């Protein structure tokens, strides 16, 4: 069954990892430790195998003469117990795995412990000694079983022959072939077994290392590959698996960070496109309303029989004029917003006296206030005489706020225009005594073309408060809308205070 890579995950909340690699979980560290561990295990198992093989072979390390002595003694016991013993099978069983070739000359036959040839001269020597047992060594046997030393202290080498004595009679001669010149009997005996075992252990260790070290990395690399392919196909919410502390996990975390940034930018572009489409629809609607009214009245005025008196004609022309001014105001507000969005809405930085701004706002709306029976209260607290900013833009902000308050204040109501210091800022407050705006609509009053239910149907473009928000941001200030005590709405505009030494 083919291995399946881990499924890539979707974007989750929270910042991605910092991409740091834990040294003891590094991929290279795991490869190095895995290699060392594999070699150590192979050597340890080979050593254990060698010890076990050596323990099963009693002749390992013995000299040929000692092997001959042991073989002769054991064969004597075996023949005494079973005179019809199969000597070839017995030799193969007892000495077949030894490094030396053991042979037995018995009568006119030569029995061997393995598939080797006995040199003719050794065979003749063995037959000679079988016929003349007393001349085996040519020397009397010393008490310790070794040939006596000569005058120089040297002992002559005895041939590796030993008699097999059964019930006091020599029935066979045991001989041992010497190891080949330059050959290592231990290597000849255990070399093939140890080499085969070493290769098998190396293959097994490599397989274990591949499963333990490379398989998890392969799975995560496959996951990273799938995530990269998904992001390339436009699925920016896909994330690669980040588990682990090695280089692959670090690469996955950095990839996820890149994918998260890309996903945020894609969302911003989608939101901007959605806002652009909504703005286009809102602008089209706002422009179409006065244009439709203007077209209808102009078409009526163009018909000679439709307007029979000058009073009606003057009223129609007044409506057209009002709609034209409304259209002009909407286009002006749109141009202002376009300049702010395009970075062209820069502001001047100068000292602006608030008393002068308050007087201009009152003068601008005095006629409307009298017409609606609304009182505008002005109060300028000590320490809030001036702010830093663009006088023309700040006047535009106050005009919009007061005009918006006049539209929502019933006859006999009041509007308060106040300024007070608050730390390093001056807080301008425009508060009306109208019906107020529901709390769920307050966070949206600064959106373009947004109108609370109570404001729908009233004059206005729906762009005034959006312009106020842009101007406040450009001055480094803030503006919020909140309910006023006793009903109505309060708008708080915070601006930098003019510092005087």
Short mmCIF file of C-alpha atoms in Angstrom, two decimals:
data_model
loop_
_atom_site.label_atom_id
_atom_site.label_comp_id
_atom_site.label_asym_id
_atom_site.label_seq_id
_atom_site.Cartn_x
_atom_site.Cartn_y
_atom_site.Cartn_z
CA UNK A 1 0.00 0.00 0.00
CA UNK A 2 1.43 3.36 -1.00
CA UNK A 3 2.02 5.90 1.72
CA UNK A 4 -0.38 8.82 1.80
CA UNK A 5 1.03 12.26 2.70
CA UNK A 6 -0.63 14.19 5.49
CA UNK A 7 -3.50 16.37 4.41
CA UNK A 8 -2.74 20.07 4.24
CA UNK A 9 -4.63 22.17 6.74
CA UNK A 10 -6.64 25.32 6.32
CA UNK A 11 -5.57 28.60 7.81
CA UNK A 12 -5.91 28.84 11.59
CA UNK A 13 -5.96 31.85 13.86
CA UNK A 14 -2.74 32.97 15.48
CA UNK A 15 0.65 33.96 14.14
CA UNK A 16 2.79 31.35 12.41
CA UNK A 17 5.96 29.96 14.02
CA UNK A 18 9.20 31.82 13.93
CA UNK A 19 10.96 29.12 11.90
CA UNK A 20 13.63 28.30 14.49
CA UNK A 21 15.23 24.83 14.36
CA UNK A 22 15.73 22.87 17.58
CA UNK A 23 19.28 21.55 17.30
CA UNK A 24 18.63 18.10 18.75
CA UNK A 25 15.69 17.66 16.36
CA UNK A 26 17.63 18.85 13.33
CA UNK A 27 17.36 16.62 10.28
CA UNK A 28 21.16 16.46 9.90
CA UNK A 29 21.54 15.61 13.57
CA UNK A 30 19.05 12.77 13.22
CA UNK A 31 20.88 11.44 10.15
CA UNK A 32 24.22 11.54 11.98
CA UNK A 33 22.90 9.88 15.14
CA UNK A 34 21.00 7.33 13.08
CA UNK A 35 24.13 6.44 11.12
CA UNK A 36 26.25 6.11 14.26
CA UNK A 37 23.55 4.05 15.97
CA UNK A 38 23.21 1.77 12.95
CA UNK A 39 26.98 1.16 12.77
CA UNK A 40 27.16 0.56 16.52
CA UNK A 41 24.29 -1.93 16.44
CA UNK A 42 25.78 -3.76 13.44
CA UNK A 43 29.19 -4.04 15.14
CA UNK A 44 27.63 -5.15 18.44
CA UNK A 45 25.50 -7.82 16.76
CA UNK A 46 28.45 -9.04 14.71
CA UNK A 47 30.55 -9.30 17.87
CA UNK A 48 27.76 -11.23 19.59
CA UNK A 49 27.48 -13.51 16.56
CA UNK A 50 31.22 -14.10 16.56
CA UNK A 51 31.20 -14.95 20.27
CA UNK A 52 28.32 -17.36 19.76
CA UNK A 53 30.02 -19.05 16.80
CA UNK A 54 33.25 -19.32 18.73
CA UNK A 55 31.45 -20.92 21.67
CA UNK A 56 30.02 -23.62 19.39
CA UNK A 57 33.48 -24.57 18.04
CA UNK A 58 35.75 -26.05 20.69
CA UNK A 59 38.75 -26.30 18.36
CA UNK A 60 38.90 -22.58 17.65
CA UNK A 61 42.30 -21.27 18.60
CA UNK A 62 43.85 -24.74 19.12
CA UNK A 63 47.09 -25.76 17.49
CA UNK A 64 47.04 -28.74 15.09
CA UNK A 65 48.85 -31.00 17.58
CA UNK A 66 46.32 -30.23 20.29
CA UNK A 67 43.46 -30.82 17.89
CA UNK A 68 44.97 -34.17 16.95
CA UNK A 69 45.27 -35.16 20.61
CA UNK A 70 41.65 -34.19 21.36
CA UNK A 71 40.35 -35.93 18.22
CA UNK A 72 42.27 -39.10 18.99
CA UNK A 73 40.99 -39.25 22.56
CA UNK A 74 37.37 -38.65 21.53
CA UNK A 75 37.55 -41.13 18.64
CA UNK A 76 39.00 -43.75 20.96
CA UNK A 77 36.04 -43.35 23.28
CA UNK A 78 33.60 -43.44 20.37
CA UNK A 79 35.11 -46.64 18.90
CA UNK A 80 35.14 -48.35 22.26
CA UNK A 81 31.44 -47.58 22.54
CA UNK A 82 30.60 -48.52 18.92
CA UNK A 83 33.06 -50.56 16.90
CA UNK A 84 30.94 -50.06 13.74
CA UNK A 85 31.08 -46.25 14.04
CA UNK A 86 30.86 -44.28 10.77
CA UNK A 87 34.12 -42.38 11.17
CA UNK A 88 33.47 -40.05 8.18
CA UNK A 89 30.13 -38.92 9.62
CA UNK A 90 31.63 -38.62 13.10
CA UNK A 91 34.49 -36.42 11.84
CA UNK A 92 32.16 -34.21 9.84
CA UNK A 93 29.91 -33.79 12.86
CA UNK A 94 32.61 -33.11 15.42
CA UNK A 95 35.28 -31.24 13.42
CA UNK A 96 33.62 -30.33 10.14
CA UNK A 97 33.21 -26.67 11.13
CA UNK A 98 36.75 -26.23 12.42
CA UNK A 99 39.40 -24.21 10.59
CA UNK A 100 41.72 -27.26 10.28
CA UNK A 101 41.23 -30.36 8.24
CA UNK A 102 41.13 -33.46 10.47
CA UNK A 103 41.69 -36.89 8.87
CA UNK A 104 41.96 -40.41 10.22
CA UNK A 105 44.04 -43.21 8.66
CA UNK A 106 42.41 -46.50 9.55
CA UNK A 107 43.53 -49.66 7.82
CA UNK A 108 43.68 -48.86 4.14
CA UNK A 109 41.15 -46.02 4.30
CA UNK A 110 41.44 -42.31 4.95
CA UNK A 111 38.48 -40.64 6.68
CA UNK A 112 38.12 -36.84 6.42
CA UNK A 113 36.19 -34.17 8.32
CA UNK A 114 35.48 -32.29 5.12
CA UNK A 115 35.99 -32.14 1.34
CA UNK A 116 39.77 -31.72 1.27
CA UNK A 117 42.67 -33.76 -0.06
CA UNK A 118 45.32 -35.23 2.24
CA UNK A 119 48.81 -34.74 0.83
CA UNK A 120 50.34 -38.12 -0.13
CA UNK A 121 53.42 -37.66 2.04
CA UNK A 122 51.25 -37.03 5.10
CA UNK A 123 49.18 -40.08 4.26
CA UNK A 124 52.34 -42.23 3.95
CA UNK A 125 53.65 -40.86 7.25
CA UNK A 126 50.37 -41.69 8.92
CA UNK A 127 50.36 -45.26 7.54
CA UNK A 128 53.97 -45.70 8.62
CA UNK A 129 53.17 -44.59 12.13
CA UNK A 130 50.05 -46.80 12.17
CA UNK A 131 52.31 -49.78 11.43
CA UNK A 132 55.04 -48.56 13.82
CA UNK A 133 53.25 -46.87 16.70
CA UNK A 134 56.42 -46.58 18.74
CA UNK A 135 58.08 -44.41 16.10
CA UNK A 136 55.42 -41.71 16.03
CA UNK A 137 57.66 -39.06 17.37
CA UNK A 138 61.05 -40.68 17.07
CA UNK A 139 61.58 -39.56 20.64
CA UNK A 140 60.30 -40.78 23.96
CA UNK A 141 57.22 -38.93 25.08
CA UNK A 142 57.93 -36.52 27.92
CA UNK A 143 55.64 -36.31 30.97
CA UNK A 144 53.96 -33.12 29.75
CA UNK A 145 53.29 -34.60 26.32
CA UNK A 146 55.72 -32.27 24.53
CA UNK A 147 59.00 -33.27 22.81
CA UNK A 148 62.11 -32.80 24.98
CA UNK A 149 64.29 -29.79 24.35
CA UNK A 150 67.73 -30.16 22.82
CA UNK A 151 70.91 -28.64 24.20
CA UNK A 152 69.95 -25.17 23.00
CA UNK A 153 66.60 -25.31 24.77
CA UNK A 154 64.67 -25.72 21.49
CA UNK A 155 61.99 -28.35 21.08
CA UNK A 156 61.69 -30.12 17.72
CA UNK A 157 58.24 -29.94 16.09
CA UNK A 158 56.27 -33.13 16.27
CA UNK A 159 54.09 -33.95 13.32
CA UNK A 160 50.33 -33.43 14.07
CA UNK A 161 49.62 -37.16 14.43
CA UNK A 162 48.11 -38.98 17.35
CA UNK A 163 47.28 -42.65 17.72
CA UNK A 164 43.77 -43.88 18.39
CA UNK A 165 44.09 -46.60 21.02
CA UNK A 166 41.20 -48.96 21.62
CA UNK A 167 41.64 -51.54 24.39
CA UNK A 168 45.41 -51.14 24.31
CA UNK A 169 45.79 -51.41 20.54
CA UNK A 170 46.49 -48.65 18.03
CA UNK A 171 43.68 -48.91 15.48
CA UNK A 172 44.05 -45.57 13.69
CA UNK A 173 46.13 -42.44 13.35
CA UNK A 174 44.60 -38.96 13.60
CA UNK A 175 46.25 -36.24 11.53
CA UNK A 176 45.57 -32.54 11.22
CA UNK A 177 46.35 -30.51 8.15
CA UNK A 178 48.11 -27.22 8.93
CA UNK A 179 46.46 -23.94 7.92
CA UNK A 180 47.41 -22.69 4.42
CA UNK A 181 50.35 -20.26 4.34
CA UNK A 182 49.25 -16.71 5.03
CA UNK A 183 45.71 -17.84 5.79
CA UNK A 184 43.76 -16.98 8.90
CA UNK A 185 41.83 -20.00 10.18
CA UNK A 186 39.41 -17.80 12.13
CA UNK A 187 38.68 -15.69 9.06
CA UNK A 188 38.36 -18.81 6.92
CA UNK A 189 35.94 -20.31 9.41
CA UNK A 190 33.75 -17.35 10.34
CA UNK A 191 34.46 -14.84 7.56
CA UNK A 192 31.62 -15.81 5.19
CA UNK A 193 29.10 -16.02 8.04
CA UNK A 194 30.14 -12.67 9.52
CA UNK A 195 30.11 -10.98 6.09
CA UNK A 196 26.65 -12.30 5.29
CA UNK A 197 25.37 -11.32 8.73
CA UNK A 198 26.98 -7.87 8.40
CA UNK A 199 25.32 -7.26 5.04
CA UNK A 200 21.96 -8.41 6.37
CA UNK A 201 22.28 -6.19 9.44
CA UNK A 202 23.37 -3.24 7.31
CA UNK A 203 20.35 -3.64 5.05
CA UNK A 204 18.04 -3.97 8.04
CA UNK A 205 19.63 -0.93 9.73
CA UNK A 206 19.28 1.10 6.55
CA UNK A 207 15.61 0.12 6.30
CA UNK A 208 14.98 1.03 9.94
CA UNK A 209 16.80 4.35 9.49
CA UNK A 210 14.78 5.10 6.36
CA UNK A 211 11.53 4.39 8.21
CA UNK A 212 12.47 6.25 11.39
CA UNK A 213 14.33 9.23 9.88
CA UNK A 214 13.40 9.74 6.24
CA UNK A 215 9.77 8.58 6.17
CA UNK A 216 8.40 11.38 8.44
CA UNK A 217 10.43 13.95 6.51
CA UNK A 218 9.13 12.53 3.23
CA UNK A 219 5.54 12.79 4.49
CA UNK A 220 5.98 16.43 5.53
CA UNK A 221 7.73 17.29 2.28
CA UNK A 222 4.80 15.80 0.39
CA UNK A 223 2.44 17.90 2.51
CA UNK A 224 4.52 21.00 1.79
CA UNK A 225 4.48 20.18 -1.92
CA UNK A 226 0.69 19.83 -1.90
CA UNK A 227 0.31 23.10 0.01
CA UNK A 228 2.56 24.91 -2.48
CA UNK A 229 0.53 23.49 -5.37
CA UNK A 230 -2.72 24.56 -3.70
CA UNK A 231 -1.45 28.10 -3.08
CA UNK A 232 -0.27 28.25 -6.66
CA UNK A 233 -3.80 27.29 -7.73
CA UNK A 234 -5.27 30.18 -5.73
CA UNK A 235 -6.21 28.43 -2.47
CA UNK A 236 -4.34 30.82 -0.18
CA UNK A 237 -6.02 29.45 2.96
CA UNK A 238 -4.09 26.16 2.70
CA UNK A 239 -1.26 25.55 5.22
CA UNK A 240 1.52 22.98 5.29
CA UNK A 241 2.00 20.72 8.37
CA UNK A 242 4.39 22.40 10.82
CA UNK A 243 5.01 19.54 13.26
CA UNK A 244 8.63 18.89 14.16
CA UNK A 245 11.60 21.06 14.99
CA UNK A 246 13.90 20.33 12.05
CA UNK A 247 14.71 22.18 8.84
CA UNK A 248 11.61 20.87 7.05
CA UNK A 249 9.36 22.18 9.83
CA UNK A 250 11.19 25.53 9.69
CA UNK A 251 10.63 25.68 5.93
CA UNK A 252 6.94 24.79 6.43
CA UNK A 253 6.52 27.55 9.02
CA UNK A 254 8.11 30.12 6.75
CA UNK A 255 5.94 28.92 3.87
CA UNK A 256 2.84 29.23 6.05
CA UNK A 257 3.87 32.74 7.05
CA UNK A 258 4.20 33.66 3.39
CA UNK A 259 0.86 32.00 2.61
CA UNK A 260 -0.81 33.85 5.50
CA UNK A 261 0.51 37.19 4.23
CA UNK A 262 -0.65 36.33 0.73
CA UNK A 263 -4.05 35.25 2.06
CA UNK A 264 -4.41 38.53 3.96
CA UNK A 265 -3.57 40.52 0.85
CA UNK A 266 -6.01 38.50 -1.23
CA UNK A 267 -8.72 39.14 1.34
CA UNK A 268 -7.90 42.83 1.35
CA UNK A 269 -8.16 42.90 -2.44
CA UNK A 270 -11.47 41.06 -2.30
CA UNK A 271 -12.79 43.44 0.34
CA UNK A 272 -11.56 46.40 -1.66
CA UNK A 273 -13.21 45.05 -4.78
CA UNK A 274 -16.42 44.42 -2.86
CA UNK A 275 -16.28 47.92 -1.41
CA UNK A 276 -15.60 49.37 -4.85
CA UNK A 277 -18.59 47.56 -6.29
CA UNK A 278 -20.79 48.63 -3.39
CA UNK A 279 -19.52 52.20 -3.67
CA UNK A 280 -20.26 52.23 -7.37
CA UNK A 281 -23.78 50.99 -6.72
CA UNK A 282 -24.31 53.53 -3.92
CA UNK A 283 -22.92 56.41 -6.00
CA UNK A 284 -25.10 55.41 -8.92
CA UNK A 285 -28.15 55.36 -6.66
CA UNK A 286 -27.35 58.67 -4.99
CA UNK A 287 -26.68 60.40 -8.31
CA UNK A 288 -29.70 58.89 -9.99
CA UNK A 289 -32.15 60.26 -7.38
CA UNK A 290 -31.56 64.00 -8.05
CA UNK A 291 -31.01 63.38 -11.76
CA UNK A 292 -34.37 61.62 -12.03
CA UNK A 293 -36.13 64.48 -10.23
CA UNK A 294 -34.36 67.08 -12.37
CA UNK A 295 -35.22 65.27 -15.57
CA UNK A 296 -38.88 64.93 -14.63
CA UNK A 297 -39.32 68.60 -13.76
CA UNK A 298 -37.32 69.78 -16.78
CA UNK A 299 -39.43 67.64 -19.10
CA UNK A 300 -42.55 69.12 -17.49
CA UNK A 301 -41.25 72.68 -17.92
CA UNK A 302 -40.47 71.92 -21.56
CA UNK A 303 -44.15 71.29 -22.25
CA UNK A 304 -45.93 74.67 -22.86
CA UNK A 305 -49.33 73.37 -21.82
CA UNK A 306 -48.09 71.57 -18.67
CA UNK A 307 -47.24 74.72 -16.67
CA UNK A 308 -50.00 77.29 -16.88
CA UNK A 309 -48.79 79.87 -14.34
CA UNK A 310 -45.52 81.43 -13.32
CA UNK A 311 -45.85 80.39 -9.67
CA UNK A 312 -45.82 76.71 -10.62
CA UNK A 313 -42.96 77.29 -13.04
CA UNK A 314 -40.96 79.06 -10.30
CA UNK A 315 -41.63 76.23 -7.85
CA UNK A 316 -40.47 73.64 -10.38
CA UNK A 317 -37.36 75.67 -11.13
CA UNK A 318 -36.68 75.91 -7.37
CA UNK A 319 -36.90 72.13 -7.04
CA UNK A 320 -34.54 71.69 -9.98
CA UNK A 321 -32.14 74.16 -8.39
CA UNK A 322 -32.25 72.30 -5.05
CA UNK A 323 -31.62 68.97 -6.75
CA UNK A 324 -28.76 70.54 -8.70
CA UNK A 325 -27.18 71.78 -5.48
CA UNK A 326 -27.69 68.37 -3.92
CA UNK A 327 -26.02 66.75 -6.92
CA UNK A 328 -23.19 69.24 -6.67
CA UNK A 329 -22.76 68.46 -2.96
CA UNK A 330 -22.62 64.72 -3.62
CA UNK A 331 -20.04 65.15 -6.36
CA UNK A 332 -17.99 67.46 -4.12
CA UNK A 333 -18.06 64.93 -1.29
CA UNK A 334 -17.05 62.15 -3.68
CA UNK A 335 -14.14 64.23 -4.91
CA UNK A 336 -13.03 64.84 -1.33
CA UNK A 337 -13.18 61.14 -0.52
CA UNK A 338 -11.32 60.33 -3.73
CA UNK A 339 -8.56 62.75 -2.76
CA UNK A 340 -8.28 61.20 0.70
CA UNK A 341 -8.22 57.66 -0.70
CA UNK A 342 -5.59 58.62 -3.25
CA UNK A 343 -3.33 60.22 -0.67
CA UNK A 344 -4.05 63.70 -1.98
CA UNK A 345 -6.04 64.83 1.04
CA UNK A 346 -3.04 66.34 2.83
CA UNK A 347 -3.68 68.80 5.64
CA UNK A 348 -1.90 71.94 6.72
CA UNK A 349 -0.41 72.18 10.19
CA UNK A 350 -1.09 75.49 11.86
CA UNK A 351 -2.72 76.94 14.96
CA UNK A 352 -6.49 77.08 14.48
CA UNK A 353 -8.56 79.19 16.96
CA UNK A 354 -11.69 77.24 17.82
CA UNK A 355 -13.73 80.37 18.68
CA UNK A 356 -13.46 81.51 15.07
CA UNK A 357 -14.54 78.07 13.82
CA UNK A 358 -17.53 78.06 16.16
CA UNK A 359 -18.61 81.51 14.93
CA UNK A 360 -18.41 80.42 11.28
CA UNK A 361 -20.42 77.28 11.93
CA UNK A 362 -23.11 79.28 13.74
CA UNK A 363 -23.24 81.88 10.98
CA UNK A 364 -23.52 79.16 8.31
CA UNK A 365 -26.46 77.39 9.97
CA UNK A 366 -28.22 80.30 11.68
CA UNK A 367 -30.97 80.50 9.07
CA UNK A 368 -31.64 76.77 9.16
CA UNK A 369 -31.60 76.76 12.96
CA UNK A 370 -34.15 79.56 13.11
CA UNK A 371 -36.29 77.85 10.50
CA UNK A 372 -36.35 74.58 12.47
CA UNK A 373 -36.63 76.27 15.88
CA UNK A 374 -33.40 74.63 17.11
CA UNK A 375 -30.96 76.27 19.53
CA UNK A 376 -27.19 75.90 19.02
CA UNK A 377 -25.25 76.21 22.28
CA UNK A 378 -21.54 76.94 22.13
CA UNK A 379 -19.06 76.45 24.94
CA UNK A 380 -15.28 76.75 24.81
CA UNK A 381 -13.51 75.59 28.00
CA UNK A 382 -10.29 77.16 29.25
CA UNK A 383 -7.22 75.48 27.77
CA UNK A 384 -9.00 74.48 24.58
CA UNK A 385 -8.71 77.74 22.67
CA UNK A 386 -6.74 76.34 19.71
CA UNK A 387 -5.72 73.11 18.00
CA UNK A 388 -3.10 72.10 15.43
CA UNK A 389 -4.53 71.37 12.00
CA UNK A 390 -5.97 72.56 8.70
CA UNK A 391 -8.52 75.30 9.37
CA UNK A 392 -10.45 74.71 6.14
CA UNK A 393 -10.75 70.96 6.74
CA UNK A 394 -11.68 71.38 10.40
CA UNK A 395 -14.39 73.86 9.47
CA UNK A 396 -15.68 71.35 6.93
CA UNK A 397 -15.83 68.71 9.68
CA UNK A 398 -17.77 70.92 12.09
CA UNK A 399 -20.13 72.06 9.33
CA UNK A 400 -20.89 68.43 8.47
CA UNK A 401 -21.43 67.43 12.10
CA UNK A 402 -23.71 70.37 12.86
CA UNK A 403 -25.64 69.93 9.60
CA UNK A 404 -26.13 66.27 10.43
CA UNK A 405 -27.32 67.20 13.95
CA UNK A 406 -29.79 69.79 12.59
CA UNK A 407 -31.38 67.16 10.32
CA UNK A 408 -31.95 64.82 13.27
CA UNK A 409 -33.08 67.37 15.88
CA UNK A 410 -36.84 68.00 16.13
CA UNK A 411 -38.35 71.48 16.43
CA UNK A 412 -37.70 73.02 19.82
CA UNK A 413 -34.61 70.88 20.38
CA UNK A 414 -31.05 71.92 21.02
CA UNK A 415 -27.57 71.25 19.70
CA UNK A 416 -24.44 71.63 21.86
CA UNK A 417 -21.06 72.50 20.35
CA UNK A 418 -18.37 72.21 23.00
CA UNK A 419 -14.58 72.01 23.27
CA UNK A 420 -12.55 70.90 26.32
CA UNK A 421 -8.92 69.89 26.92
CA UNK A 422 -8.11 66.22 27.63
CA UNK A 423 -4.40 65.65 28.18
CA UNK A 424 -2.52 66.41 24.96
CA UNK A 425 -5.77 66.64 23.00
CA UNK A 426 -8.81 68.83 22.59
CA UNK A 427 -12.13 67.04 22.47
CA UNK A 428 -14.79 68.63 20.26
CA UNK A 429 -18.33 67.46 21.00
CA UNK A 430 -21.42 67.90 18.84
CA UNK A 431 -24.47 66.66 20.70
CA UNK A 432 -28.12 66.81 19.65
CA UNK A 433 -31.39 66.13 21.45
CA UNK A 434 -32.93 64.06 18.70
CA UNK A 435 -34.26 60.53 18.80
CA UNK A 436 -30.76 59.08 18.74
CA UNK A 437 -29.22 56.23 16.79
CA UNK A 438 -29.68 52.60 17.91
CA UNK A 439 -26.51 51.10 19.44
CA UNK A 440 -26.17 48.47 16.72
CA UNK A 441 -25.93 51.18 14.06
CA UNK A 442 -23.38 53.42 15.80
CA UNK A 443 -20.25 51.52 14.58
CA UNK A 444 -21.38 52.01 10.95
CA UNK A 445 -22.33 55.69 10.86
CA UNK A 446 -18.93 56.61 9.39
CA UNK A 447 -19.28 54.18 6.46
CA UNK A 448 -19.94 55.67 3.05
CA UNK A 449 -23.60 56.03 2.13
CA UNK A 450 -24.62 54.36 5.38
CA UNK A 451 -27.76 55.66 7.00
CA UNK A 452 -29.49 54.54 10.13
CA UNK A 453 -33.17 53.69 9.72
CA UNK A 454 -34.23 57.00 11.32
CA UNK A 455 -32.14 58.98 8.80
CA UNK A 456 -33.46 57.34 5.68
CA UNK A 457 -35.57 59.74 3.66
CA UNK A 458 -33.86 62.82 5.12
CA UNK A 459 -31.72 65.12 2.96
CA UNK A 460 -28.01 64.40 2.68
CA UNK A 461 -25.59 62.37 0.62
CA UNK A 462 -24.56 59.89 3.28
CA UNK A 463 -20.91 60.90 2.80
CA UNK A 464 -20.55 63.67 5.41
CA UNK A 465 -19.53 61.47 8.33
CA UNK A 466 -17.19 59.43 6.10
CA UNK A 467 -15.40 62.70 5.24
CA UNK A 468 -15.28 63.55 8.97
CA UNK A 469 -13.56 60.21 9.66
CA UNK A 470 -10.96 60.81 6.93
CA UNK A 471 -10.19 64.33 8.15
CA UNK A 472 -9.83 63.13 11.75
CA UNK A 473 -7.45 60.37 10.66
CA UNK A 474 -5.42 62.81 8.57
CA UNK A 475 -5.00 65.04 11.67
CA UNK A 476 -3.92 62.12 13.83
CA UNK A 477 -7.15 62.31 15.78
CA UNK A 478 -10.15 60.09 16.41
CA UNK A 479 -13.91 60.42 16.07
CA UNK A 480 -16.56 58.25 17.70
CA UNK A 481 -20.34 58.24 17.88
CA UNK A 482 -22.12 57.41 21.13
CA UNK A 483 -25.54 57.85 22.72
CA UNK A 484 -26.13 61.14 24.54
CA UNK A 485 -27.61 61.39 28.01
CA UNK A 486 -31.35 61.86 27.79
CA UNK A 487 -31.49 60.69 24.17
CA UNK A 488 -29.92 61.97 21.02
CA UNK A 489 -26.44 61.34 19.67
CA UNK A 490 -23.02 62.62 20.70
CA UNK A 491 -20.05 62.73 18.31
CA UNK A 492 -16.63 63.15 19.93
CA UNK A 493 -13.74 64.45 17.83
CA UNK A 494 -10.28 64.38 19.49
CA UNK A 495 -7.54 66.56 17.93
CA UNK A 496 -3.96 67.49 18.97
CA UNK A 497 -3.81 70.40 21.39
CA UNK A 498 -1.77 73.47 20.56
CA UNK A 499 1.13 73.46 23.01
CA UNK A 500 1.94 76.93 24.38
CA UNK A 501 5.09 77.69 26.32
#
